[in-house]
Short mmCIF file of C-alpha atoms in Angstrom, two decimals:
data_model
loop_
_atom_site.label_atom_id
_atom_site.label_comp_id
_atom_site.label_asym_id
_atom_site.label_seq_id
_atom_site.Cartn_x
_atom_site.Cartn_y
_atom_site.Cartn_z
CA MET A 1 60.35 -91.92 -53.44
CA ASP A 2 56.62 -93.47 -52.99
CA TYR A 3 54.90 -94.21 -49.18
CA ALA A 4 55.84 -97.84 -48.63
CA THR A 5 59.37 -97.20 -49.54
CA GLU A 6 60.22 -94.69 -47.89
CA PHE A 7 59.01 -96.83 -44.76
CA GLN A 8 60.37 -99.38 -44.84
CA LEU A 9 64.37 -97.94 -45.50
CA LYS A 10 63.35 -96.40 -42.24
CA LEU A 11 62.54 -99.74 -40.95
CA SER A 12 65.26 -101.26 -42.14
CA LYS A 13 67.82 -98.72 -40.51
CA GLU A 14 66.00 -98.39 -37.22
CA PRO A 15 63.73 -102.16 -36.83
CA ILE A 16 63.62 -101.79 -32.78
CA LYS A 17 63.28 -98.40 -32.65
CA HIS A 18 61.52 -97.74 -35.46
CA ARG A 19 58.26 -100.79 -35.15
CA LEU A 20 58.64 -98.81 -30.88
CA ARG A 21 57.15 -96.11 -32.79
CA LEU A 22 54.94 -97.45 -34.36
CA LEU A 23 53.10 -99.40 -31.25
CA GLN A 24 53.59 -95.69 -29.17
CA PHE A 25 51.70 -94.35 -31.84
CA GLN A 26 49.26 -96.60 -31.58
CA TYR A 27 48.75 -96.27 -27.81
CA GLN A 28 48.36 -92.60 -29.11
CA ARG A 29 45.40 -93.06 -31.06
CA ILE A 30 43.31 -95.12 -28.88
CA LYS A 31 43.89 -92.71 -26.31
CA HIS A 32 43.01 -89.77 -28.25
CA ARG A 33 39.92 -91.45 -29.69
CA LEU A 34 38.71 -91.70 -26.00
CA ARG A 35 39.27 -88.34 -25.15
CA LEU A 36 36.99 -87.47 -28.62
CA GLN A 37 35.09 -89.87 -28.04
CA GLN A 38 32.39 -87.37 -25.80
CA PHE A 39 33.30 -84.79 -28.49
CA ASP A 40 31.06 -87.65 -30.57
CA ARG A 41 28.30 -87.36 -28.19
CA GLU A 42 27.58 -84.04 -28.45
CA LEU A 43 27.35 -84.48 -32.28
CA CYS A 44 24.51 -86.77 -31.48
CA ASN A 45 21.81 -84.17 -32.60
CA ARG A 46 23.68 -81.40 -34.61
CA SER A 47 21.82 -81.64 -37.83
CA ALA A 48 24.77 -83.23 -41.20
CA GLU A 49 24.73 -79.43 -42.38
CA SER A 50 26.62 -77.63 -39.05
CA MET A 51 29.47 -80.52 -39.81
CA ILE A 52 30.56 -83.31 -41.79
CA THR A 53 31.44 -86.72 -39.60
CA VAL A 54 34.79 -88.03 -40.35
CA PRO A 55 36.57 -91.14 -40.22
CA PRO A 56 38.03 -91.02 -36.82
CA SER A 57 40.91 -91.97 -38.42
CA LEU A 58 40.51 -88.67 -40.72
CA GLN A 59 41.34 -87.02 -36.83
CA PRO A 60 44.70 -87.70 -35.17
CA PRO A 61 46.60 -86.98 -31.86
CA PRO A 62 48.71 -83.71 -32.03
CA TYR A 63 52.19 -84.29 -33.42
CA LYS A 64 55.45 -82.64 -31.78
CA TYR A 65 56.86 -80.01 -33.42
CA ARG A 66 60.19 -77.79 -31.49
CA ASP A 67 59.22 -79.26 -28.54
CA TYR A 68 55.32 -78.91 -28.58
CA GLN A 69 52.76 -81.34 -28.40
CA GLY A 70 49.69 -79.91 -29.12
CA PRO A 71 47.23 -78.67 -29.20
CA TRP A 72 46.94 -77.41 -32.31
CA ILE A 73 44.73 -75.27 -34.54
CA GLU A 74 42.59 -78.10 -36.12
CA ASP A 75 42.06 -80.22 -32.62
CA TYR A 76 41.97 -77.08 -31.10
CA PHE A 77 38.84 -75.81 -33.27
CA TYR A 78 37.03 -78.75 -33.42
CA LYS A 79 36.53 -78.54 -30.18
CA PHE A 80 35.74 -74.60 -29.64
CA TRP A 81 33.26 -76.08 -32.23
CA VAL A 82 31.06 -78.53 -30.57
CA LYS A 83 31.45 -77.45 -27.41
CA ASN A 84 29.80 -74.13 -28.14
CA ARG A 85 27.06 -75.73 -30.60
CA LEU A 86 27.84 -73.38 -32.85
CA GLN A 87 26.67 -73.10 -36.76
CA SER A 88 27.28 -70.78 -39.94
CA HIS A 89 25.70 -71.07 -43.47
CA LEU A 90 29.19 -73.06 -44.29
CA THR A 91 29.74 -76.91 -43.45
CA TYR A 92 32.22 -78.02 -41.58
CA LEU A 93 35.43 -80.10 -42.31
CA PRO A 94 36.64 -81.49 -39.30
CA ILE A 95 39.84 -82.80 -40.71
CA PHE A 96 42.65 -82.75 -38.76
CA PHE A 97 44.88 -82.46 -42.28
CA ASP A 98 48.32 -81.30 -40.38
CA GLY A 99 47.90 -84.33 -37.68
CA PHE A 100 48.52 -86.30 -40.43
CA PHE A 101 51.12 -85.03 -43.10
CA LEU A 102 53.07 -84.76 -39.68
CA HIS A 103 53.09 -88.08 -38.63
CA SER A 104 53.42 -89.24 -42.46
CA GLN A 105 56.42 -87.42 -42.75
CA THR A 106 58.06 -90.21 -39.02
CA HIS A 107 56.38 -92.47 -41.11
CA LYS A 108 54.43 -93.60 -38.67
CA TYR A 109 51.45 -95.36 -40.30
CA THR A 110 52.35 -98.37 -41.82
CA PRO A 111 52.57 -98.38 -45.46
CA ARG A 112 48.55 -99.91 -46.36
CA GLU A 113 47.10 -97.85 -43.10
CA PHE A 114 48.79 -94.28 -44.93
CA GLU A 115 47.39 -95.67 -48.72
CA HIS A 116 43.21 -96.64 -46.65
CA ILE A 117 43.51 -93.09 -44.91
CA TYR A 118 45.03 -90.75 -48.13
CA ASN A 119 41.83 -92.68 -49.82
CA GLN A 120 39.09 -92.00 -46.83
CA MET A 121 40.23 -88.24 -47.01
CA GLN A 122 39.83 -88.02 -51.05
CA GLN A 123 36.79 -89.94 -51.00
CA VAL A 124 35.35 -87.29 -48.39
CA LEU A 125 36.40 -84.33 -50.49
CA GLN A 126 35.22 -85.93 -53.25
CA ASP A 127 31.82 -86.40 -51.45
CA VAL A 128 31.54 -83.26 -51.27
CA HIS A 129 28.06 -81.52 -52.64
CA ASP A 130 28.57 -79.13 -55.37
CA ASP A 131 26.12 -76.81 -54.75
CA ARG A 132 26.75 -76.36 -50.79
CA GLY A 133 29.74 -74.91 -49.64
CA TYR A 134 31.90 -75.86 -46.52
CA PHE A 135 35.33 -74.95 -45.00
CA THR A 136 37.93 -76.52 -43.07
CA ILE A 137 40.85 -75.49 -41.06
CA LEU A 138 44.79 -75.30 -41.78
CA GLY A 139 47.69 -74.74 -39.75
CA MET A 140 51.28 -75.76 -40.31
CA TYR A 141 51.23 -78.12 -42.86
CA ASP A 142 49.01 -77.54 -46.48
CA PHE A 143 47.09 -80.80 -48.65
CA PRO A 144 48.12 -78.71 -50.45
CA ILE A 145 52.09 -80.37 -50.51
CA TRP A 146 50.86 -83.12 -52.60
CA ASP A 147 47.39 -82.53 -54.51
CA TRP A 148 46.58 -78.97 -53.32
CA HIS A 149 45.38 -79.16 -57.66
CA LYS A 150 42.17 -81.21 -56.48
CA PHE A 151 41.20 -78.80 -53.33
CA PRO A 152 36.67 -78.91 -54.24
CA LYS A 153 36.17 -74.70 -55.18
CA ASN A 154 33.30 -75.11 -52.69
CA VAL A 155 35.58 -75.52 -49.78
CA LEU A 156 36.72 -72.86 -48.23
CA VAL A 157 39.88 -72.64 -45.98
CA PHE A 158 41.32 -70.90 -43.47
CA SER A 159 44.93 -71.28 -42.80
CA ALA A 160 47.86 -70.74 -40.62
CA ASN A 161 50.98 -71.07 -42.90
CA GLY A 162 49.57 -69.69 -46.68
CA GLY A 163 47.95 -72.68 -48.52
CA GLY A 164 44.62 -71.79 -48.21
CA ASP A 165 42.69 -69.11 -48.66
CA ILE A 166 41.63 -66.87 -45.83
CA PRO A 167 44.61 -66.01 -43.59
CA ILE A 168 44.62 -66.93 -39.93
CA PRO A 169 47.78 -66.65 -37.48
CA LEU A 170 50.02 -69.30 -37.19
CA VAL A 171 50.53 -70.46 -33.97
CA LYS A 172 51.25 -72.59 -31.14
CA GLY A 173 49.88 -72.83 -27.35
CA ASN A 174 48.48 -69.65 -25.98
CA PRO A 175 51.51 -68.17 -24.36
CA PRO A 176 50.69 -65.17 -21.72
CA PHE A 177 51.59 -61.83 -23.78
CA ASP A 178 54.62 -59.99 -21.68
CA CYS A 179 56.25 -57.52 -22.78
CA PRO A 180 60.18 -57.50 -21.14
CA SER A 181 62.57 -54.77 -21.18
CA LYS A 182 64.66 -54.56 -24.53
CA GLU A 183 68.50 -54.51 -24.71
CA ILE A 184 69.19 -55.37 -28.19
CA LEU A 185 67.81 -53.64 -31.12
CA VAL A 186 67.12 -56.36 -33.90
CA SER A 187 67.55 -60.24 -33.72
CA PHE A 188 66.71 -63.32 -35.26
CA MET A 189 67.58 -66.62 -34.02
CA GLY A 190 66.57 -69.80 -35.83
CA ASN A 191 69.02 -71.18 -39.11
CA LEU A 192 69.55 -69.48 -42.40
CA GLY A 193 69.54 -72.93 -44.08
CA GLY A 194 67.32 -75.90 -45.52
CA SER A 195 63.64 -76.27 -45.85
CA SER A 196 63.12 -73.37 -44.84
CA ASN A 197 65.09 -71.29 -46.37
CA ARG A 198 62.61 -71.36 -49.62
CA GLY A 199 63.65 -69.08 -52.63
CA GLY A 200 66.24 -68.15 -50.75
CA VAL A 201 64.71 -65.12 -48.37
CA ARG A 202 66.94 -66.22 -45.24
CA GLN A 203 70.28 -66.12 -46.59
CA ARG A 204 69.32 -62.78 -48.49
CA MET A 205 68.29 -61.66 -45.38
CA TYR A 206 70.98 -62.17 -43.53
CA GLU A 207 73.49 -60.76 -46.43
CA ALA A 208 71.50 -57.93 -46.24
CA LEU A 209 71.42 -57.21 -42.51
CA LYS A 210 75.22 -59.12 -40.94
CA ASP A 211 75.43 -55.55 -39.45
CA LEU A 212 72.31 -54.63 -38.01
CA ALA A 213 70.73 -57.42 -36.21
CA TYR A 214 72.60 -60.36 -34.21
CA PHE A 215 72.14 -63.66 -35.68
CA GLY A 216 72.27 -66.89 -33.56
CA GLN A 217 70.17 -69.99 -33.55
CA GLY A 218 69.71 -72.72 -30.09
CA PRO A 219 67.61 -73.78 -27.95
CA HIS A 220 67.58 -70.08 -25.55
CA TRP A 221 65.84 -68.85 -28.75
CA ARG A 222 63.25 -67.02 -26.76
CA SER A 223 65.37 -64.79 -23.88
CA VAL A 224 66.64 -63.56 -27.23
CA MET A 225 63.19 -62.66 -28.24
CA GLU A 226 62.13 -61.16 -25.59
CA LYS A 227 64.90 -59.02 -25.11
CA SER A 228 64.89 -57.75 -28.57
CA ILE A 229 63.44 -54.62 -29.86
CA PHE A 230 62.87 -56.20 -33.36
CA THR A 231 62.51 -59.63 -34.07
CA LEU A 232 63.04 -60.49 -38.03
CA CYS A 233 60.53 -62.48 -39.10
CA PRO A 234 60.89 -64.46 -42.67
CA ARG A 235 58.61 -66.51 -44.18
CA GLY A 236 59.44 -70.43 -44.04
CA LEU A 237 58.46 -73.25 -45.05
CA GLY A 238 55.37 -71.50 -45.94
CA ARG A 239 54.61 -67.98 -45.99
CA ALA A 240 54.00 -67.50 -43.04
CA SER A 241 56.41 -67.47 -39.81
CA PHE A 242 55.30 -68.94 -36.33
CA ARG A 243 58.33 -66.38 -35.41
CA LEU A 244 56.35 -63.44 -36.26
CA TYR A 245 53.84 -64.25 -33.17
CA GLU A 246 56.49 -65.61 -31.00
CA ALA A 247 58.32 -61.99 -31.45
CA LEU A 248 54.51 -60.18 -30.71
CA SER A 249 53.32 -62.41 -27.34
CA VAL A 250 57.19 -61.02 -25.83
CA GLY A 251 56.38 -56.89 -27.32
CA SER A 252 58.92 -57.73 -29.75
CA ILE A 253 58.42 -56.23 -32.74
CA PRO A 254 57.80 -58.64 -35.82
CA ILE A 255 60.38 -57.53 -38.87
CA TYR A 256 58.25 -59.13 -41.03
CA ILE A 257 60.07 -60.65 -44.70
CA TRP A 258 57.89 -61.86 -47.70
CA ASP A 259 58.05 -62.89 -51.44
CA ASP A 260 55.20 -63.55 -53.33
CA MET A 261 51.98 -63.34 -50.76
CA GLU A 262 52.22 -60.86 -47.27
CA TRP A 263 50.49 -63.49 -45.26
CA LEU A 264 48.93 -61.91 -42.64
CA PRO A 265 45.34 -62.37 -41.39
CA TYR A 266 42.36 -59.70 -39.95
CA GLN A 267 43.35 -57.24 -42.62
CA ASP A 268 39.32 -55.98 -42.53
CA VAL A 269 39.97 -54.83 -39.02
CA VAL A 270 43.61 -54.98 -37.95
CA ASP A 271 46.14 -52.26 -39.27
CA TRP A 272 49.00 -54.70 -39.21
CA SER A 273 51.51 -50.99 -40.09
CA GLN A 274 50.90 -50.00 -36.27
CA ILE A 275 52.22 -53.70 -34.67
CA ILE A 276 54.96 -54.77 -36.98
CA VAL A 277 56.85 -53.77 -40.69
CA SER A 278 56.51 -55.53 -43.22
CA VAL A 279 58.88 -55.55 -46.29
CA HIS A 280 58.99 -57.74 -49.60
CA VAL A 281 62.16 -59.30 -49.96
CA ASP A 282 63.32 -56.85 -52.83
CA LYS A 283 63.12 -54.38 -50.64
CA LEU A 284 65.60 -55.49 -47.28
CA ASN A 285 68.01 -52.96 -48.12
CA GLN A 286 65.05 -50.82 -46.57
CA ILE A 287 65.38 -52.18 -43.36
CA PRO A 288 68.06 -50.36 -41.57
CA LYS A 289 66.14 -47.37 -42.44
CA LEU A 290 62.79 -48.20 -41.14
CA VAL A 291 64.77 -49.54 -38.18
CA LYS A 292 66.24 -46.60 -37.02
CA GLY A 293 63.57 -44.41 -38.17
CA HIS A 294 61.28 -45.48 -34.86
CA SER A 295 61.91 -43.29 -32.29
CA GLU A 296 61.53 -44.74 -28.96
CA ALA A 297 58.05 -43.19 -28.33
CA ASP A 298 57.22 -44.80 -31.63
CA ILE A 299 59.03 -48.17 -30.25
CA ARG A 300 56.40 -47.69 -27.34
CA ASP A 301 53.38 -47.36 -29.04
CA LYS A 302 53.85 -49.78 -31.49
CA GLN A 303 54.36 -52.69 -27.93
CA GLN A 304 51.05 -50.93 -26.22
CA ARG A 305 48.93 -51.41 -29.27
CA ILE A 306 50.50 -55.48 -30.08
CA LYS A 307 49.85 -55.46 -25.65
CA LYS A 308 45.89 -54.22 -26.70
CA LEU A 309 45.36 -56.56 -29.61
CA TYR A 310 46.74 -59.76 -28.23
CA ASN A 311 44.44 -61.53 -26.25
CA ARG A 312 41.96 -60.10 -29.18
CA PHE A 313 43.50 -61.96 -32.36
CA PHE A 314 46.67 -64.42 -31.10
CA THR A 315 45.35 -66.42 -28.64
CA PHE A 316 43.77 -69.85 -29.83
CA ASP A 317 40.65 -68.66 -28.70
CA ALA A 318 40.78 -65.54 -30.63
CA VAL A 319 41.54 -67.35 -33.51
CA CYS A 320 38.70 -69.67 -33.43
CA GLU A 321 36.12 -66.69 -32.23
CA ASN A 322 37.40 -64.92 -35.17
CA ILE A 323 37.13 -67.72 -37.87
CA VAL A 324 33.24 -68.06 -36.69
CA ARG A 325 33.12 -64.08 -37.28
CA MET A 326 34.34 -63.91 -41.14
CA LEU A 327 32.43 -66.55 -41.44
CA GLU A 328 29.84 -64.73 -41.48
CA GLN A 329 30.95 -62.49 -44.78
CA PHE A 330 30.46 -66.01 -46.85
CA GLN A 331 26.36 -66.41 -47.20
CA THR A 332 26.51 -67.50 -50.81
CA MET A 333 28.82 -69.99 -53.57
CA ASP A 334 29.61 -66.46 -55.42
CA GLN A 335 31.11 -65.37 -52.44
CA ILE A 336 33.44 -68.41 -51.65
CA LEU A 337 33.87 -68.97 -54.90
CA GLN A 338 35.48 -64.94 -55.60
CA ILE A 339 38.13 -66.71 -52.84
CA THR A 340 38.76 -69.64 -54.13
CA GLN A 341 39.43 -69.38 -57.29
CA CYS A 342 42.28 -67.19 -56.86
CA ARG A 343 43.98 -69.75 -54.83
CA ARG A 344 48.37 -69.89 -55.58
CA TYR A 345 50.02 -72.53 -55.68
CA GLU A 346 54.10 -72.49 -54.70
#
């Protein structure tokens, strides 16, 4: 079903409610545009090689997800880049892909608006110069869901959810690190089915570990996580998981369960084996042994390492700083293509 058909179907089911949502979204877009104008003024004297200027419609307001209204990494990084007057060998492509696709999923654009904005996005991507390197940011959602195969190979994609080239943390907000006392050995709070059960990973996890872990769901998920020594963190719709970074923020050791690709950032500077347990889905039966193999001293050591690394790598500011750091590794087009030619589509 195409976007226009979906939009009309939703409008016919709840005409008044959906029209009110459209009006509210238009108001949000105006407010958001006014807030971004201060950053636009900062850009007046900047070189065009530092950052592409994109149409305002490609920088929509933050979306709401799991009761969190933003900011998200795409718009946060844009403001970070502009405020700090940053430069790079690569040209920044500041499209807020997440915002556009999430608002599209809830049909907040009319069909005409959707088509117009989508065409604007395609035009920006078509206009990139073949002889220049670029970079962009993808958060929890991915442009590739629709047209990943068309994404230019000279655009390096920093991706939180696993549909790009360079992993970054999949975080929402800046929760401070805290490590309350623990009384649950292993837990998982969340849905076992639906779209997040990509490849059946969550269901397989439950069948293999239902005698080891506490499984549940509901609004008290965070309090359960805070009390858990280990938190099961299976991949979701993408290769990564918000849950992994939420667990780190409360000193609960993540057990990351992945399938086709282990999507962990900063592997050049972070030894993940010192702060998490990472297991391929085909080796779920090893998790009980791995958990029980952790002594109290091992657990304390992992928690202390998490605390030490948290503010350096897992807050929004830390993610932005590390993206800038990683950009320095790409000085030539060959270095970019060496990474982007290895893209694996799901």
